[in-house]
Short mmCIF file of C-alpha atoms in Angstrom, two decimals:
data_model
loop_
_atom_site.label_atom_id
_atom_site.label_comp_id
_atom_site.label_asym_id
_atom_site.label_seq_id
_atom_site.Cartn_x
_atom_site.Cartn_y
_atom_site.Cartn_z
CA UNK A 118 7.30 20.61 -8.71
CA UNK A 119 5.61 18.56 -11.22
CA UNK A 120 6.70 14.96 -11.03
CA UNK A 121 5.59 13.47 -13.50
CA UNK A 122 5.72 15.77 -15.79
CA UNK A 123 10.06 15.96 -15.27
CA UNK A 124 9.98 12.16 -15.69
CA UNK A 125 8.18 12.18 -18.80
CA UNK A 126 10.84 14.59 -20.17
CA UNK A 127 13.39 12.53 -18.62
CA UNK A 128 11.94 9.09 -19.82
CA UNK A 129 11.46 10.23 -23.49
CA UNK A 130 11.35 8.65 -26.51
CA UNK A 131 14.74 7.60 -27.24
CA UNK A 132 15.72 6.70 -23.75
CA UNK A 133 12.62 4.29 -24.10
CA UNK A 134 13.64 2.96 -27.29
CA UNK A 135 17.38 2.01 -25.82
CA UNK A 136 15.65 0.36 -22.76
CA UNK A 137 13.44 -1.81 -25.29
CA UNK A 138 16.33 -2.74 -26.56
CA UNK A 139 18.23 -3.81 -23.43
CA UNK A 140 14.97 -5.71 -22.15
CA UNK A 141 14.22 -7.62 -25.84
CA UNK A 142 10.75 -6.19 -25.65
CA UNK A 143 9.06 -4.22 -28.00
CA UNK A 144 9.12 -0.64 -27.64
CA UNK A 145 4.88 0.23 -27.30
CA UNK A 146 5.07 -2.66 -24.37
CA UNK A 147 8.15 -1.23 -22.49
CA UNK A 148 6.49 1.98 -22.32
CA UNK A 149 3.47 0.88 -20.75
CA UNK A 150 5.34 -1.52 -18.54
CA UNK A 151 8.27 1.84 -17.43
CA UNK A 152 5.20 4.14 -17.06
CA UNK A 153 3.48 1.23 -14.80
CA UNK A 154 6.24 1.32 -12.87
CA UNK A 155 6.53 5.27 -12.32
CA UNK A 156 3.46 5.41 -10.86
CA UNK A 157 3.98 1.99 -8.95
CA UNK A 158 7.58 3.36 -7.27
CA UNK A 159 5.81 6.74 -5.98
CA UNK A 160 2.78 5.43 -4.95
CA UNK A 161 5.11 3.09 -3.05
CA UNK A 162 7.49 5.73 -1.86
CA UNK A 163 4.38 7.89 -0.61
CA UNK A 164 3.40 4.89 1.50
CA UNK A 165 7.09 4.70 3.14
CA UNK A 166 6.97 8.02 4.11
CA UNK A 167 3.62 7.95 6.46
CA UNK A 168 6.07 6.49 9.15
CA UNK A 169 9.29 8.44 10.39
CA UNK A 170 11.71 5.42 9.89
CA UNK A 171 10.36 5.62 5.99
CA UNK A 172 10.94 9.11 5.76
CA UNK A 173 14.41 9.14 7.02
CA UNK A 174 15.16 5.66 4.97
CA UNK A 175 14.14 7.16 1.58
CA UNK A 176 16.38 10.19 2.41
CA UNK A 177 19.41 8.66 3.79
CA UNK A 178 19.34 6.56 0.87
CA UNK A 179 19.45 9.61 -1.43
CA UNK A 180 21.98 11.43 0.64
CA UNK A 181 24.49 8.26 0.65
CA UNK A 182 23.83 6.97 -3.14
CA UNK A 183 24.50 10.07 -4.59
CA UNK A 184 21.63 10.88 -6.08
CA UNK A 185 22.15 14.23 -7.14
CA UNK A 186 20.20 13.97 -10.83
CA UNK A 187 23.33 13.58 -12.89
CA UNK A 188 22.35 10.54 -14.56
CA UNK A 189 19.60 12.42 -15.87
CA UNK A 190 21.55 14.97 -17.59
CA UNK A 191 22.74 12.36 -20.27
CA UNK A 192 20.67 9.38 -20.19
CA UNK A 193 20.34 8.03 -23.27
CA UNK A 194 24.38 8.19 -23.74
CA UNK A 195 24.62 6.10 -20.76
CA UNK A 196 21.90 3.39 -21.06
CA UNK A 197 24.29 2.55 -25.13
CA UNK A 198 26.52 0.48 -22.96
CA UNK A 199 25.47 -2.16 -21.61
CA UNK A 200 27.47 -2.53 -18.77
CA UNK A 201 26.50 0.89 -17.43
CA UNK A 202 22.53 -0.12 -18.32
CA UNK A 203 23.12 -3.29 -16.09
CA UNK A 204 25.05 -0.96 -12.88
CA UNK A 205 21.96 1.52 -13.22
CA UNK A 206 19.49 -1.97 -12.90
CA UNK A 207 21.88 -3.39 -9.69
CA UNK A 208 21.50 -0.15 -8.27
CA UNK A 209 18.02 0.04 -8.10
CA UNK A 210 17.50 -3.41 -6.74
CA UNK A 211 18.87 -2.05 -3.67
CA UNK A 212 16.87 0.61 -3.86
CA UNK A 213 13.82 -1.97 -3.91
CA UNK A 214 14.99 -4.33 -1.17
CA UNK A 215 15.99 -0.96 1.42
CA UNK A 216 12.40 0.90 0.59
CA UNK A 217 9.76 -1.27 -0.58
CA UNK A 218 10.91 -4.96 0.84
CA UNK A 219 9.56 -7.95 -0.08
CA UNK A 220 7.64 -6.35 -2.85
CA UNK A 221 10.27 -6.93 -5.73
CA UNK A 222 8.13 -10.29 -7.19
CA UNK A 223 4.82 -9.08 -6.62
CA UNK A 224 5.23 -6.07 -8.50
CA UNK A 225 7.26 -7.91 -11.10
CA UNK A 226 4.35 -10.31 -11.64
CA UNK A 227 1.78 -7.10 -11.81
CA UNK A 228 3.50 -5.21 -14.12
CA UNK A 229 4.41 -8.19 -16.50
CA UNK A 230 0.83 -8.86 -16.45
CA UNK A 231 -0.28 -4.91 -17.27
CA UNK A 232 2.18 -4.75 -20.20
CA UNK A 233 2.17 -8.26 -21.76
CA UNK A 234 5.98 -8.78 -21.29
CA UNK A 235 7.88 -11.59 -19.87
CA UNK A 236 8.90 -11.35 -15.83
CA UNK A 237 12.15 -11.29 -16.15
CA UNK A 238 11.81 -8.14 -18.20
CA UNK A 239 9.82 -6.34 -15.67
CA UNK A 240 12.04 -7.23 -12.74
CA UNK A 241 15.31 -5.60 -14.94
CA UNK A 242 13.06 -2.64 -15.54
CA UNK A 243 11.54 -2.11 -12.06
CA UNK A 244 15.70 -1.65 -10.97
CA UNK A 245 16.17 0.63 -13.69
CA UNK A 246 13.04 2.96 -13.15
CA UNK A 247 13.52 3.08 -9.64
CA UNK A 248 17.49 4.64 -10.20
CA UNK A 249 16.19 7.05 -12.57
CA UNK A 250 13.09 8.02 -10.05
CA UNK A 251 15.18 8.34 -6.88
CA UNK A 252 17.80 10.40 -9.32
CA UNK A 253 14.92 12.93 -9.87
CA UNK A 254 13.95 13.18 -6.73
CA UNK A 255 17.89 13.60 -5.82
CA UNK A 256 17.79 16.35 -7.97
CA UNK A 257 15.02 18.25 -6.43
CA UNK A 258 16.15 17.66 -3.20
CA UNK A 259 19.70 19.15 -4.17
CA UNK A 260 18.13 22.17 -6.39
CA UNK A 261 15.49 22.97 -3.38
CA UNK A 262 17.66 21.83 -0.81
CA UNK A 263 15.15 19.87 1.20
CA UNK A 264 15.75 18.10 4.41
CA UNK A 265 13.90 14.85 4.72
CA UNK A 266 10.47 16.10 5.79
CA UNK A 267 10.49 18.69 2.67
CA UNK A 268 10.94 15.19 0.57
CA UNK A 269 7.90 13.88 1.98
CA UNK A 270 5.67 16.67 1.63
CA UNK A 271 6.63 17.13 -2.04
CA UNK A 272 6.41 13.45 -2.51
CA UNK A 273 2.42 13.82 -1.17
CA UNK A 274 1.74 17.00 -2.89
CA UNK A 275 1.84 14.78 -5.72
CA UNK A 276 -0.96 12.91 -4.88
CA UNK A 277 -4.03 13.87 -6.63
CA UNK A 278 -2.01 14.11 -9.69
CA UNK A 279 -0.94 10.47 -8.76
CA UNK A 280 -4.51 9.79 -8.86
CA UNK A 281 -5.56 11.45 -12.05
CA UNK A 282 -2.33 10.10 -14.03
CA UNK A 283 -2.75 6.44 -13.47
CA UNK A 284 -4.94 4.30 -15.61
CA UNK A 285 -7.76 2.83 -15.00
CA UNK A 286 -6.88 -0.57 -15.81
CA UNK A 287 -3.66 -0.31 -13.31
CA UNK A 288 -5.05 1.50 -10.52
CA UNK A 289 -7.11 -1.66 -9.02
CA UNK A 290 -4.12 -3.65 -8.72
CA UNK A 291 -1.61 -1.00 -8.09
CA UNK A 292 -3.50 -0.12 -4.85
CA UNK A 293 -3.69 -3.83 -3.58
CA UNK A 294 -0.17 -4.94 -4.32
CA UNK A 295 1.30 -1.91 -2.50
CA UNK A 296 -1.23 -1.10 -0.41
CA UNK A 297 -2.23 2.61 -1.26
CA UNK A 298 -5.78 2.37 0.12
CA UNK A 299 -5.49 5.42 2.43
CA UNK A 300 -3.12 7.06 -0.13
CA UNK A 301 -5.75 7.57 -2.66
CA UNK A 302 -8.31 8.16 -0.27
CA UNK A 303 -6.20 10.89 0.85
CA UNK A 304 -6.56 9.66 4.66
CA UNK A 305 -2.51 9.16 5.11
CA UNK A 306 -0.31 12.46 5.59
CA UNK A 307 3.78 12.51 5.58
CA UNK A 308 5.33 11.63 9.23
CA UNK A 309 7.08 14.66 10.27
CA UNK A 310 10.22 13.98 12.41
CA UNK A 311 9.88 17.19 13.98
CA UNK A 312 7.24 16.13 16.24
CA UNK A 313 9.60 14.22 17.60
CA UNK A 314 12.54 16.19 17.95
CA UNK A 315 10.58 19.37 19.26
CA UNK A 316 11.95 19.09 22.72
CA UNK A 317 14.99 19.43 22.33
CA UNK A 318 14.92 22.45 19.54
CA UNK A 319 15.41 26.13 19.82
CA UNK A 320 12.58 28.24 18.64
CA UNK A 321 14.66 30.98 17.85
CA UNK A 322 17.36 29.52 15.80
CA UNK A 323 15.32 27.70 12.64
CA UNK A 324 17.89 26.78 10.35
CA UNK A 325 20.60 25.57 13.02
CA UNK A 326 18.25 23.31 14.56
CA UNK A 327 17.12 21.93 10.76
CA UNK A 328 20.42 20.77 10.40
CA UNK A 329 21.16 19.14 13.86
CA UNK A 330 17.85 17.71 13.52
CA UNK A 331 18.66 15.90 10.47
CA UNK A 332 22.26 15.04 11.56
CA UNK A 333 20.94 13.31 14.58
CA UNK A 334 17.60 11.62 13.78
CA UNK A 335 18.50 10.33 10.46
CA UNK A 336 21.68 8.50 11.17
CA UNK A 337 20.61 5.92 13.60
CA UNK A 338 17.58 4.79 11.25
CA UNK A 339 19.52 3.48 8.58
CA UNK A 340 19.55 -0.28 9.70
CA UNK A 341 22.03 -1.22 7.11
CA UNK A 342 24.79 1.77 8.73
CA UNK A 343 27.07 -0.67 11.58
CA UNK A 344 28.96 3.06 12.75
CA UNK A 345 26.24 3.73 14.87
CA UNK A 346 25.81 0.83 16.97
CA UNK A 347 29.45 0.82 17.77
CA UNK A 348 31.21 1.23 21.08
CA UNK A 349 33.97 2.76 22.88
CA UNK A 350 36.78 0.45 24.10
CA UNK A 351 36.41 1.65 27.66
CA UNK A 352 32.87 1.14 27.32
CA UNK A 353 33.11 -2.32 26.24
CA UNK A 354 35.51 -2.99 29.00
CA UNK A 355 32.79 -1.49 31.82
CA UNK A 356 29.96 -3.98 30.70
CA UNK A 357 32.67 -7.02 30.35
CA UNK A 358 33.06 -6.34 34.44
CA UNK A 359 29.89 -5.66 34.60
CA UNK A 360 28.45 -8.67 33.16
CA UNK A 361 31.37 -10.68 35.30
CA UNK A 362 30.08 -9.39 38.44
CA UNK A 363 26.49 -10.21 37.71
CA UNK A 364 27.18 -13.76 36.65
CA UNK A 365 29.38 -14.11 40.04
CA UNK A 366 26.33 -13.06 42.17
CA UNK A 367 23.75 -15.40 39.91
CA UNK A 368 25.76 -18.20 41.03
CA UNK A 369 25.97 -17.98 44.29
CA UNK A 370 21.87 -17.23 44.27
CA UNK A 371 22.07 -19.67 42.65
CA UNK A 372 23.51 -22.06 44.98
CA UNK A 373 21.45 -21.37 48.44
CA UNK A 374 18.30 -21.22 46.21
CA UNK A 375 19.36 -25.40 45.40
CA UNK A 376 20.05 -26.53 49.21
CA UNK A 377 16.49 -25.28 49.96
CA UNK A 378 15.20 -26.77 46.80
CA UNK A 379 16.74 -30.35 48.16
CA UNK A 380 15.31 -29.59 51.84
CA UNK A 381 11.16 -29.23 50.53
CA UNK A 382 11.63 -31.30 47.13
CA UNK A 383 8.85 -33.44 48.56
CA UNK A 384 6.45 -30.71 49.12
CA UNK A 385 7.60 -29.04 45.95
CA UNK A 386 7.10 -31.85 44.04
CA UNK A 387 3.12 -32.48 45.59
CA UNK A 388 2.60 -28.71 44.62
CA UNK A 389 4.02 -29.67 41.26
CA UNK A 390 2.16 -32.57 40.37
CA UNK A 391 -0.96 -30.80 42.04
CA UNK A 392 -0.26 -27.71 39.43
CA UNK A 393 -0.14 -29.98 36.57
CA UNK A 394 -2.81 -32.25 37.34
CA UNK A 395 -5.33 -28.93 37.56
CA UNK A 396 -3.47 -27.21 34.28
CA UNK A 397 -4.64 -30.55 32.03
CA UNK A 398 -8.53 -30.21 33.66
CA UNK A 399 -8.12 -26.77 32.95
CA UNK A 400 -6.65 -27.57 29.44
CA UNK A 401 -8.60 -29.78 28.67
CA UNK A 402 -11.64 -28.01 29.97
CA UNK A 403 -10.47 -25.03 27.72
CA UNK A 404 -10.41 -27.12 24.40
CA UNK A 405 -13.65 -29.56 25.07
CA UNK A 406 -15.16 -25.52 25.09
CA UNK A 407 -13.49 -24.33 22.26
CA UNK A 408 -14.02 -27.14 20.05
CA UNK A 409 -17.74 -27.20 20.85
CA UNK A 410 -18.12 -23.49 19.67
CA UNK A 411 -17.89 -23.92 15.74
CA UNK A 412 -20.32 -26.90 16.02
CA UNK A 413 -23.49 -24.76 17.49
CA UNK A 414 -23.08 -21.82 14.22
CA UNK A 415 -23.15 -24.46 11.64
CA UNK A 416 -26.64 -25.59 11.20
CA UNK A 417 -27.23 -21.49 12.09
CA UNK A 418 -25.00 -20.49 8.84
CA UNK A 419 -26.40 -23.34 6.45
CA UNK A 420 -29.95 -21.17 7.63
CA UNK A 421 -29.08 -18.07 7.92
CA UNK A 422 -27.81 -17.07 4.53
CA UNK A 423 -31.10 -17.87 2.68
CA UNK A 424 -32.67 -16.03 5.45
CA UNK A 425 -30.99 -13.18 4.48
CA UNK A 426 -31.22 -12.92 1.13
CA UNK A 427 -35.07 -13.18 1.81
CA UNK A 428 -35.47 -10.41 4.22
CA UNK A 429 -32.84 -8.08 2.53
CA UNK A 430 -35.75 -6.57 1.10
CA UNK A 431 -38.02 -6.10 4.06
CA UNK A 432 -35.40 -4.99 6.52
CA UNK A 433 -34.69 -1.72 4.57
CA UNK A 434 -37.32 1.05 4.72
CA UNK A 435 -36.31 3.19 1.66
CA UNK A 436 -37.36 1.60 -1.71
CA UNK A 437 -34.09 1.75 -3.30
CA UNK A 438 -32.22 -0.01 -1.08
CA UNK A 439 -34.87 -3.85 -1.62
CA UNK A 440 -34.74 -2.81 -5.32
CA UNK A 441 -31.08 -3.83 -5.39
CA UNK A 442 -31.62 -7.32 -4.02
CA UNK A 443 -34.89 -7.74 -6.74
CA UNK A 444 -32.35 -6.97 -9.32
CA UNK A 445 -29.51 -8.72 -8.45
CA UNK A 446 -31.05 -11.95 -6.81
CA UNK A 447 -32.69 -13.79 -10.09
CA UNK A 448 -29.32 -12.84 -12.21
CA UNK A 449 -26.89 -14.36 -9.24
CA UNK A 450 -29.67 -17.78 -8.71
CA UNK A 451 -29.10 -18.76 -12.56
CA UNK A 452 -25.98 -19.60 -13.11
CA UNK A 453 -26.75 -20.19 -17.03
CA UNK A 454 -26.50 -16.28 -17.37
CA UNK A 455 -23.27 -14.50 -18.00
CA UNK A 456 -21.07 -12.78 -15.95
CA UNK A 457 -20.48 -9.37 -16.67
CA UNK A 458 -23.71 -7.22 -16.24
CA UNK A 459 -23.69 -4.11 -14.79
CA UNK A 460 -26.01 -2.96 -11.85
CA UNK A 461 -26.76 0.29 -11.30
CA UNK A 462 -26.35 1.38 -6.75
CA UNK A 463 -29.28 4.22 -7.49
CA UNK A 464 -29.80 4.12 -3.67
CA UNK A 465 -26.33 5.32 -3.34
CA UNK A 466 -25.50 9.31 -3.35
CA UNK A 467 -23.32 11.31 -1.59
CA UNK A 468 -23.52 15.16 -1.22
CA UNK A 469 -21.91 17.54 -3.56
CA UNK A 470 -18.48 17.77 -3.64
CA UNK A 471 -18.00 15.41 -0.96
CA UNK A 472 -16.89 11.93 0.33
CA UNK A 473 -20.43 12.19 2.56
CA UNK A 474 -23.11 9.53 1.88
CA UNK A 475 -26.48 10.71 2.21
CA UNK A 476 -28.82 9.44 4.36
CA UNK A 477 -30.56 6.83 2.81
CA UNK A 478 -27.22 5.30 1.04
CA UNK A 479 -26.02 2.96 4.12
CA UNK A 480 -28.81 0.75 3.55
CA UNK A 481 -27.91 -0.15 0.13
CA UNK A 482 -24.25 -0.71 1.25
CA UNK A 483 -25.66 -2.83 3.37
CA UNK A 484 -27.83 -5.00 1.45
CA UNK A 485 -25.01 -5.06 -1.06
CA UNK A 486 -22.75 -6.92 1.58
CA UNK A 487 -25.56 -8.75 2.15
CA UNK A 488 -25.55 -10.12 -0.95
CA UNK A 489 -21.84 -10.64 -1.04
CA UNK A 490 -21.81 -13.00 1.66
CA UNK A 491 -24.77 -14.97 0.50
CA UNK A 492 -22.79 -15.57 -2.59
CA UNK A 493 -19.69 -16.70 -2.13
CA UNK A 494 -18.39 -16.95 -5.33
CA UNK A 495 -19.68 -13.29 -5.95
CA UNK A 496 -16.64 -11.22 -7.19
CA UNK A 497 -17.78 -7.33 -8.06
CA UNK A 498 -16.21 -4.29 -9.23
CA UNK A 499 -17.18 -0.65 -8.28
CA UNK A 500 -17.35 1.65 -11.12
CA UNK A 501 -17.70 5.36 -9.87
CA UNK A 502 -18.70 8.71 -12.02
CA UNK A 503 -18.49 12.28 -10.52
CA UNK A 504 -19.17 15.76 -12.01
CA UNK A 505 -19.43 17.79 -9.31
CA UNK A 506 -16.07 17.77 -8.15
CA UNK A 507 -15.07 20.98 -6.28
CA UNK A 508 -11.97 23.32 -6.66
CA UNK A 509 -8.34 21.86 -5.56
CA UNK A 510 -10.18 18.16 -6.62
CA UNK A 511 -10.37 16.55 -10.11
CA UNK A 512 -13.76 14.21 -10.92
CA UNK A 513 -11.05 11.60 -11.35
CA UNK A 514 -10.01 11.54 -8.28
CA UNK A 515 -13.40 12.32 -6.18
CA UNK A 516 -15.14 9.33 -7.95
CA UNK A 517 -11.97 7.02 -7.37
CA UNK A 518 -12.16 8.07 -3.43
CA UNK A 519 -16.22 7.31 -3.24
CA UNK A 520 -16.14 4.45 -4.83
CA UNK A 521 -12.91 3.21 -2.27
CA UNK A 522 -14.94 3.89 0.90
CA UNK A 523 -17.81 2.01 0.16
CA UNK A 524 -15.32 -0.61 -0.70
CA UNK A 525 -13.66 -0.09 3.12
CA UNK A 526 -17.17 -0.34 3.96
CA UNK A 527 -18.33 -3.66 2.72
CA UNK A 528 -14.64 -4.70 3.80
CA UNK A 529 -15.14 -3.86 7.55
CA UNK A 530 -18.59 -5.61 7.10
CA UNK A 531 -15.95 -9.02 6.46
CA UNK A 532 -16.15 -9.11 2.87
CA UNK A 533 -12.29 -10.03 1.76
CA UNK A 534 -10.70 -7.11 -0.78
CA UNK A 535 -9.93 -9.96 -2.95
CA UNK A 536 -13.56 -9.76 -4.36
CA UNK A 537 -14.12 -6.49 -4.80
CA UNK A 538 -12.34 -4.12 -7.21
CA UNK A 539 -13.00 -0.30 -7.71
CA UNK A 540 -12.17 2.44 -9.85
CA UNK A 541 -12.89 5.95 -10.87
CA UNK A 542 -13.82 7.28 -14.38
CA UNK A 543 -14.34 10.65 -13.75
CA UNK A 544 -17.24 12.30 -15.73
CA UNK A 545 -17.05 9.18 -17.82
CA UNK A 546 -15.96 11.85 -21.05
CA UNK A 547 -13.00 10.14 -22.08
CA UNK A 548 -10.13 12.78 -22.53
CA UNK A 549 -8.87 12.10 -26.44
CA UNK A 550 -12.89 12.46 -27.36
CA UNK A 551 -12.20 13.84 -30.65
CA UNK A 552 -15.89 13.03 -32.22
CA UNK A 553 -17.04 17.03 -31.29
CA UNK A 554 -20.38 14.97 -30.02
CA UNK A 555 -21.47 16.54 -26.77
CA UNK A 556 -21.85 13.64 -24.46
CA UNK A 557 -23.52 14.22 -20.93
CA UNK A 558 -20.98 14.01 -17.80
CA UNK A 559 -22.54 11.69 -15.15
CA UNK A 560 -22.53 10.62 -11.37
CA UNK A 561 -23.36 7.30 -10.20
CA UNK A 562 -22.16 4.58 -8.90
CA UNK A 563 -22.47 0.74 -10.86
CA UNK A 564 -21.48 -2.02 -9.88
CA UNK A 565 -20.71 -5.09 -11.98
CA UNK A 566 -20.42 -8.55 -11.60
CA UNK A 567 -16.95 -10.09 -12.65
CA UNK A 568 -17.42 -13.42 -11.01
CA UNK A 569 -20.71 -15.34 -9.88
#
């Protein structure tokens, strides 16, 4: 299965052309703003499905919309009406709230942003996309005849074309809005329900126990289904008595529990007053210490960060690693040069075809937080190159991945993710290079400065 390639065919020319219309946008904006969104809705759905609940969600909702690929079949005809356009858009807000919730306005404000078109317009079109998306997959799931863990494994065999398709100016803020850090990096794997469910499952019978599985693991996960959670009427009856009986029995406990209470309410209330009297020391005790702890590190942090910066140099023993902070350190101290140069990590490498730094690269990483947190105004981005990517992996995608765990790197060092960006460029050959001029394919690792 090829995704993206169906949607394309699906989402073609005049299907985008009737949308522009709907929206008020112009056409070359709503195509960049729709195709946004594609990648945006399965890089979202991947993430759903690396926890069981999401995986039985995303099919459930399938299953019970009726999303069998229909609308597909003839959607230009149906986006000419208006009301029809509009059902398709209320549709997929449902879609939105049930599968990715509370992400509707963020991803409305990020694609509005990506495409240049007004909010409003991106919120109508993130419903829309997301009916036609779940429609494909409704139609794969019918034509295949997948049970909910074949969704999720076609949904993440997807993913290094996910990688490769998505531009290079979305992909930085695709993966923080949604959160697809360990999607890209190819860390996260579909939840399989069967782990689960193995106990109870015949060996011998495969197909049979498919379809019980599904019947009985997917029904109770659908929070918005109220059949499951009700009762029998004799049922109901046996925990009415119950509960009757128990309430009978707390009273009376309740009632030899105050006579005693009346006969030592003098001691209990010396024990009281005793207990309360040693909680405020104790309280008090507890805050006098834990206000006095931020007071000793500040006159230590106010010393410490030039002290860093100074011995960044010193404290690693490969030259590569102290030429960073000699380059960096004079451009970050004036603030009357311009943002926007480009460093190059040369102490950075990993080893061929792989996501594994070299020896001498953790030192740079290092000295690179270093400087991050000596400068905290100091926003960068990560620019990675590869050409030596190996078979089953595109250089796209193996430069995206290095350049995203350094960034987890300098994160778990306590650098925030709002100040550092990353991306992948491949060879750095763009693809429509139509000059004919040989240009050398590279791998490194820059990184430049976007804030100081």
């Amino acid at each position: 299965m090829n995704l993206f390639a169906t949607l394309n065919e699906v989402l073609n020319s005049d299907v985008l052309s009737r949308i522009a219309a709907y929206v008020d946008e112009p056409t070359e904006k709503t195509n960049k703003a729709v195709n946004g969104l594609v990648y945006t809705i399965i890089g979202g759905l991947m993430k759903r499905t690396t926890t069981e609940i999401g995986v039985n969600q995303l099919f459930n909702h399938i299953q019970k919309g009726r999303y069998e690929g229909t609308l597909t079949d003839n959607l230009a005809t149906t986006l000419r009406d208006p009301n029809q356009t509009n059902t398709l858009i209320t549709q997929g807000d449902e879609v939105i709230s049930h599968l990715l919730p509370a992400m509707k306005s963020s991803i409305g404000s990020m694609i509005s942003s990506y495409a240049g078109i007004r909010n409003s317009s991106a919120i109508s079109l993130l419903g829309l996309t997301s009916t036609i998306v779940l429609n494909v997959l409704g139609k794969q799931v019918k034509s295949q005849k997948l049970d909910a863990d074949g969704l999720a494994s076609t949904l993440f065999a997807e993913r290094e074309a996910f990688v490769n398709a998505v531009p290079d100016e979305l992909m930085p803020r695709l993966i923080e809005k949604v959160g697809l850090h360990q999607i890209v990096n190819g860390v996260a794997t579909p939840a399989r329900r069967s782990a689960v469910e193995s106990p109870g499952r015949s060996v011998a019978s495969t197909s049979g126990s498919s379809v019980r599985s599904t019947a009985t693991v997917t029904r109770p996960s659908v929070s918005y289904d109220p059949v499951d959670d009700s009762d029998s009427d004799n049922g109901a009856l046996t925990k009415w008595g119950v509960g009757a009986l128990l309430a009978v029995a707390l009273a009376v406990g309740g009632y030899f529990v105050y006579q005693n209470t009346i006969n030592h309410s003098g001691v209990a209330q010396d024990s009281s007053d005793l207990a309360t009297v040693t909680g405020d020391t104790i309280q008090a005790d507890t805050v006098t210490r834990s206000l006095a702890v931020p007071v000793e590190p500040k006159p230590q942090t106010a010393t410490a960060a030039p002290t860093a910066v100074s011995t960044a140099a010193p404290v690693s023993t490969t030259g590569l690693s102290g030429n960073l902070s000699q380059l960096m350190t004079p451009y970050l101290g004036n603030a009357m040069l311009p943002k926007g140069r480009v460093f190059p990590l040369t102490g950075v490498a990993f080893i061929p075809g792989s996501l594994s730094l070299t020896a001498g690269s953790q030192a740079t990483i290092n000295e690179l937080a270093t400087l991050l947190k000596s400068y905290p105004q100091l926003q960068i981005q990560l620019v990675g190159y590869a050409n030596d990517a190996q078979a089953g992996v595109t250089n796209k995608s193996l430069s995206f991945k290095r350049v995203n765990q350094i960034k987890q790197q300098l994160m778990s060092s306590g650098i925030s993710f709002v100040r550092i960006d990353a991306i992948g460029r491949g060879t750095g050959v763009a693809k429509n290079d139509t000059s004919r001029i040989p240009k050398p394919t590279m791998r490194k690792i820059n990184v430049k400065v976007v804030a100081k």
